[in-house]
Amino acid sequence: MSQREGESSGTLLQHSVVVALAVIVLVHSLLIALWLAPSGPLRSGTGPGFVSRYVDPYFKQSWTSLDPSSQRVDERLRIRARVRDSAGGEQLIETPWVDVTATDVDAVHLDLTPPRVRLIARRLATNVNATYLDLDREGRAAAQKNFVHTLDSGSRLRAALRIAGVSAAEAGSYVNNDRMVVRFASLYAVARWGSGVQQVQYSAGRRVAPERGDGSIDDVPFVDSAFGWRRLVRPPASAQQTFDDYVTAAPSGEVN
């Protein structure tokens, strides 16, 4: 074989390999497109289960990697309060839980530019869950205690966490998040139930979406962690007045 014939044979082989790879990529892309497409004549025409057998188990491609914009984790913040009765006595009346995150979702439905205040509750729940779930059983039990007898409940909470064996860094992170939620809950509670509010309690919930085909994230119940009662933090009048408008504009959001 001459040198020219060898070069021609090598070029032909390279072209064949490139064409074969292009065909494989094209067929693979078409099958993935069929896998993602809704049910219809085109998908049904490939034969029952053919596309599913190709994608799974051979490639084990997670639908989350093909649909990165889908919601995988949902978190919520619930708040309730203890309010002094209208007669001015010492008895405190517990309010129902209010799902603040749900009221925010309802308020911004179809709103392309939602106000940032509607993002606060979910963000607080996310931050609390991140630090709370890092605690061990003793640490979580300490976080669920009541701290209602002093103005600086954060210092007592930090001490309780440290006694429970939580590291200084972990205790500090959780206490910082707890303080932020208590301030938010105090503003919300006074705006909703009036100046008779004495104590607030919050609950952070979390749920994870099921695998594709097993339902949507709305079918999954929240796993809620209720924390102890905290003494109300009295905010400045100007801050409370601004917050009143936010709460007034929200739906009721009450849950059992």
CSV table of C-alpha atoms in Angstrom, one decimal:
chain,number,residue,atom,x,y,z
A,1,MET,CA,0.0,0.0,0.0
A,2,SER,CA,1.4,3.4,-1.0
A,3,GLN,CA,1.7,6.3,1.4
A,4,ARG,CA,-1.2,8.2,-0.4
A,5,GLU,CA,-3.5,5.1,-0.1
A,6,GLY,CA,-2.6,4.8,3.6
A,7,GLU,CA,-3.4,8.5,4.2
A,8,SER,CA,-6.7,8.1,2.3
A,9,SER,CA,-7.6,5.0,4.3
A,10,GLY,CA,-6.8,6.8,7.6
A,11,THR,CA,-8.9,9.9,6.6
A,12,LEU,CA,-11.9,7.7,5.7
A,13,LEU,CA,-11.7,5.9,9.0
A,14,GLN,CA,-11.6,9.2,10.9
A,15,HIS,CA,-14.6,10.4,9.0
A,16,SER,CA,-16.5,7.2,9.7
A,17,VAL,CA,-15.8,7.5,13.5
A,18,VAL,CA,-16.9,11.1,13.5
A,19,VAL,CA,-20.2,10.3,11.6
A,20,ALA,CA,-20.8,7.3,13.9
A,21,LEU,CA,-20.4,9.4,17.1
A,22,ALA,CA,-22.6,12.2,15.6
A,23,VAL,CA,-25.3,9.6,14.9
A,24,ILE,CA,-25.0,8.2,18.5
A,25,VAL,CA,-25.3,11.7,20.0
A,26,LEU,CA,-28.3,12.6,17.8
A,27,VAL,CA,-30.2,9.4,18.7
A,28,HIS,CA,-29.4,9.8,22.4
A,29,SER,CA,-30.6,13.4,22.3
A,30,LEU,CA,-33.8,12.5,20.6
A,31,LEU,CA,-34.5,9.7,23.1
A,32,ILE,CA,-33.9,12.1,26.0
A,33,ALA,CA,-36.2,14.7,24.4
A,34,LEU,CA,-38.9,12.0,24.1
A,35,TRP,CA,-38.3,11.1,27.8
A,36,LEU,CA,-38.9,14.7,28.8
A,37,ALA,CA,-41.8,15.3,26.5
A,38,PRO,CA,-45.4,15.0,27.7
A,39,SER,CA,-47.4,12.0,26.8
A,40,GLY,CA,-48.6,12.1,23.1
A,41,PRO,CA,-48.7,10.2,19.8
A,42,LEU,CA,-44.9,10.7,19.2
A,43,ARG,CA,-43.9,9.3,22.5
A,44,SER,CA,-46.4,6.5,22.3
A,45,GLY,CA,-45.2,5.5,18.8
A,46,THR,CA,-41.8,4.5,20.1
A,47,GLY,CA,-43.4,1.5,21.9
A,48,PRO,CA,-44.5,1.1,25.5
A,49,GLY,CA,-41.6,1.5,27.9
A,50,PHE,CA,-38.9,1.7,25.3
A,51,VAL,CA,-37.7,5.2,26.2
A,52,SER,CA,-37.9,4.4,29.9
A,53,ARG,CA,-35.8,1.2,29.5
A,54,TYR,CA,-33.2,3.3,27.6
A,55,VAL,CA,-32.9,6.1,30.1
A,56,ASP,CA,-33.3,3.9,33.2
A,57,PRO,CA,-31.5,1.7,34.3
A,58,TYR,CA,-28.7,2.0,31.7
A,59,PHE,CA,-27.9,5.7,32.2
A,60,LYS,CA,-29.5,6.4,35.6
A,61,GLN,CA,-30.0,10.1,34.6
A,62,SER,CA,-31.8,12.0,37.4
A,63,TRP,CA,-34.6,14.1,36.2
A,64,THR,CA,-33.4,16.9,38.5
A,65,SER,CA,-30.2,17.3,36.4
A,66,LEU,CA,-32.4,17.7,33.3
A,67,ASP,CA,-34.8,20.1,34.9
A,68,PRO,CA,-32.6,22.2,37.2
A,69,SER,CA,-35.2,24.9,37.7
A,70,SER,CA,-37.6,22.6,39.5
A,71,GLN,CA,-38.2,23.1,43.2
A,72,ARG,CA,-36.6,20.3,45.2
A,73,VAL,CA,-36.8,21.6,48.8
A,74,ASP,CA,-39.6,23.7,50.3
A,75,GLU,CA,-39.4,25.4,53.7
A,76,ARG,CA,-41.9,27.3,55.7
A,77,LEU,CA,-42.1,29.5,58.8
A,78,ARG,CA,-45.1,29.4,61.2
A,79,ILE,CA,-45.7,31.8,64.0
A,80,ARG,CA,-48.1,32.0,67.0
A,81,ALA,CA,-48.4,34.1,70.1
A,82,ARG,CA,-49.6,34.3,73.7
A,83,VAL,CA,-51.8,37.4,74.1
A,84,ARG,CA,-53.0,38.9,77.3
A,85,ASP,CA,-56.8,38.7,77.5
A,86,SER,CA,-58.9,41.7,76.7
A,87,ALA,CA,-59.9,42.1,80.4
A,88,GLY,CA,-56.4,42.9,81.3
A,89,GLY,CA,-55.8,39.9,83.5
A,90,GLU,CA,-52.8,37.7,83.8
A,91,GLN,CA,-54.1,34.9,81.7
A,92,LEU,CA,-52.4,34.5,78.3
A,93,ILE,CA,-54.4,33.2,75.3
A,94,GLU,CA,-52.6,31.2,72.6
A,95,THR,CA,-53.4,32.1,69.1
A,96,PRO,CA,-53.6,29.6,66.2
A,97,TRP,CA,-50.5,28.9,64.1
A,98,VAL,CA,-50.1,31.2,61.1
A,99,ASP,CA,-48.2,29.9,58.1
A,100,VAL,CA,-46.4,33.1,57.2
A,101,THR,CA,-44.7,31.6,54.2
A,102,ALA,CA,-48.0,30.5,52.7
A,103,THR,CA,-49.4,34.0,53.1
A,104,ASP,CA,-46.4,35.4,51.3
A,105,VAL,CA,-46.8,32.9,48.4
A,106,ASP,CA,-50.5,33.8,48.1
A,107,ALA,CA,-49.7,37.5,48.2
A,108,VAL,CA,-47.2,37.4,45.3
A,109,HIS,CA,-49.0,34.9,43.1
A,110,LEU,CA,-48.4,35.9,39.5
A,111,ASP,CA,-46.4,39.0,40.6
A,112,LEU,CA,-43.3,39.3,38.4
A,113,THR,CA,-41.6,41.7,40.8
A,114,PRO,CA,-42.6,40.7,44.3
A,115,PRO,CA,-41.4,42.9,47.2
A,116,ARG,CA,-38.4,41.6,49.1
A,117,VAL,CA,-40.3,41.6,52.4
A,118,ARG,CA,-42.3,38.6,51.0
A,119,LEU,CA,-39.0,36.6,50.9
A,120,ILE,CA,-38.0,37.1,54.5
A,121,ALA,CA,-40.1,34.3,56.1
A,122,ARG,CA,-38.8,31.5,53.8
A,123,ARG,CA,-35.2,32.8,54.2
A,124,LEU,CA,-35.5,32.8,58.0
A,125,ALA,CA,-36.9,29.2,57.9
A,126,THR,CA,-34.0,28.1,55.7
A,127,ASN,CA,-31.4,29.6,57.9
A,128,VAL,CA,-32.9,28.2,61.1
A,129,ASN,CA,-33.3,24.7,59.6
A,130,ALA,CA,-29.6,24.8,58.4
A,131,THR,CA,-28.3,25.5,61.9
A,132,TYR,CA,-30.9,23.5,63.8
A,133,LEU,CA,-30.5,20.3,61.8
A,134,ASP,CA,-26.7,20.4,62.5
A,135,LEU,CA,-27.4,20.0,66.2
A,136,ASP,CA,-27.5,16.6,67.9
A,137,ARG,CA,-30.4,15.4,70.0
A,138,GLU,CA,-29.3,17.2,73.2
A,139,GLY,CA,-28.7,20.4,71.3
A,140,ARG,CA,-32.2,20.3,69.6
A,141,ALA,CA,-33.8,19.7,73.0
A,142,ALA,CA,-32.1,22.8,74.3
A,143,ALA,CA,-33.3,24.9,71.4
A,144,GLN,CA,-36.9,23.8,72.1
A,145,LYS,CA,-36.9,25.1,75.7
A,146,ASN,CA,-38.8,28.2,76.7
A,147,PHE,CA,-37.0,31.5,77.4
A,148,VAL,CA,-39.6,34.0,78.4
A,149,HIS,CA,-38.4,35.5,81.7
A,150,THR,CA,-35.6,37.7,80.6
A,151,LEU,CA,-35.1,40.4,77.9
A,152,ASP,CA,-32.0,38.7,76.7
A,153,SER,CA,-33.3,35.3,76.0
A,154,GLY,CA,-30.5,34.7,73.4
A,155,SER,CA,-27.8,34.6,76.1
A,156,ARG,CA,-29.8,32.0,78.1
A,157,LEU,CA,-30.4,30.0,75.0
A,158,ARG,CA,-26.6,30.1,74.1
A,159,ALA,CA,-25.8,28.9,77.6
A,160,ALA,CA,-28.3,26.1,77.4
A,161,LEU,CA,-26.8,24.9,74.1
A,162,ARG,CA,-23.3,25.0,75.5
A,163,ILE,CA,-24.4,22.9,78.5
A,164,ALA,CA,-25.9,20.5,76.0
A,165,GLY,CA,-22.5,20.0,74.4
A,166,VAL,CA,-23.0,22.2,71.4
A,167,SER,CA,-19.8,23.9,70.2
A,168,ALA,CA,-19.4,27.6,70.6
A,169,ALA,CA,-19.5,28.2,66.8
A,170,GLU,CA,-22.7,26.1,66.3
A,171,ALA,CA,-24.4,27.7,69.3
A,172,GLY,CA,-23.5,31.1,68.0
A,173,SER,CA,-24.9,30.4,64.6
A,174,TYR,CA,-28.2,29.0,65.9
A,175,VAL,CA,-28.7,31.8,68.4
A,176,ASN,CA,-28.1,34.5,65.8
A,177,ASN,CA,-30.8,32.9,63.6
A,178,ASP,CA,-33.1,32.5,66.6
A,179,ARG,CA,-32.8,36.2,67.4
A,180,MET,CA,-33.6,37.2,63.9
A,181,VAL,CA,-36.7,35.0,63.8
A,182,VAL,CA,-37.9,36.2,67.2
A,183,ARG,CA,-37.6,39.8,66.1
A,184,PHE,CA,-39.5,39.1,62.9
A,185,ALA,CA,-42.1,37.1,64.9
A,186,SER,CA,-42.5,39.9,67.4
A,187,LEU,CA,-43.2,42.4,64.6
A,188,TYR,CA,-45.6,40.0,62.9
A,189,ALA,CA,-47.5,39.1,66.1
A,190,VAL,CA,-48.1,42.6,67.3
A,191,ALA,CA,-49.2,43.6,63.8
A,192,ARG,CA,-51.7,40.7,63.7
A,193,TRP,CA,-52.9,40.3,67.3
A,194,GLY,CA,-52.2,43.8,68.8
A,195,SER,CA,-50.2,45.2,71.7
A,196,GLY,CA,-51.4,42.6,74.1
A,197,VAL,CA,-48.9,40.0,72.7
A,198,GLN,CA,-46.4,38.9,75.4
A,199,GLN,CA,-44.7,35.9,74.0
A,200,VAL,CA,-44.0,34.4,70.5
A,201,GLN,CA,-43.2,31.0,69.2
A,202,TYR,CA,-42.0,29.9,65.8
A,203,SER,CA,-41.9,26.7,63.9
A,204,ALA,CA,-39.7,25.9,60.9
A,205,GLY,CA,-40.8,23.2,58.4
A,206,ARG,CA,-39.1,21.4,55.6
A,207,ARG,CA,-40.1,19.0,52.8
A,208,VAL,CA,-38.2,17.4,49.9
A,209,ALA,CA,-39.8,16.7,46.5
A,210,PRO,CA,-40.3,13.0,45.6
A,211,GLU,CA,-38.7,11.5,42.5
A,212,ARG,CA,-40.3,12.2,39.2
A,213,GLY,CA,-43.4,10.2,38.6
A,214,ASP,CA,-44.1,9.8,42.4
A,215,GLY,CA,-46.0,13.1,42.6
A,216,SER,CA,-45.2,16.7,43.2
A,217,ILE,CA,-43.7,18.5,46.1
A,218,ASP,CA,-47.2,19.7,47.0
A,219,ASP,CA,-48.1,16.0,47.8
A,220,VAL,CA,-45.4,15.8,50.5
A,221,PRO,CA,-46.3,17.0,54.1
A,222,PHE,CA,-44.0,19.3,55.9
A,223,VAL,CA,-41.8,18.1,58.8
A,224,ASP,CA,-42.1,20.9,61.3
A,225,SER,CA,-39.8,21.7,64.2
A,226,ALA,CA,-41.5,23.9,66.9
A,227,PHE,CA,-39.1,25.8,69.1
A,228,GLY,CA,-39.7,27.1,72.6
A,229,TRP,CA,-41.6,30.3,73.6
A,230,ARG,CA,-39.6,33.5,73.5
A,231,ARG,CA,-40.3,36.8,75.2
A,232,LEU,CA,-41.6,39.4,72.9
A,233,VAL,CA,-39.1,41.9,71.5
A,234,ARG,CA,-40.6,45.4,71.5
A,235,PRO,CA,-39.7,47.1,68.2
A,236,PRO,CA,-39.5,50.9,67.6
A,237,ALA,CA,-42.9,52.4,66.7
A,238,SER,CA,-41.7,53.3,63.2
A,239,ALA,CA,-40.7,49.8,62.4
A,240,GLN,CA,-43.9,48.4,63.8
A,241,GLN,CA,-46.0,50.8,61.7
A,242,THR,CA,-44.2,49.8,58.5
A,243,PHE,CA,-44.7,46.1,59.4
A,244,ASP,CA,-48.4,46.6,60.0
A,245,ASP,CA,-49.0,47.3,56.4
A,246,TYR,CA,-47.2,44.1,55.4
A,247,VAL,CA,-49.3,42.0,57.6
A,248,THR,CA,-52.6,43.7,56.8
A,249,ALA,CA,-52.0,43.0,53.1
A,250,ALA,CA,-51.5,39.3,53.7
A,251,PRO,CA,-54.2,36.6,53.6
A,252,SER,CA,-55.1,34.9,56.9
A,253,GLY,CA,-52.9,31.9,56.6
A,254,GLU,CA,-54.2,30.2,59.7
A,255,VAL,CA,-53.6,26.5,60.0
A,256,ASN,CA,-54.6,23.8,62.5
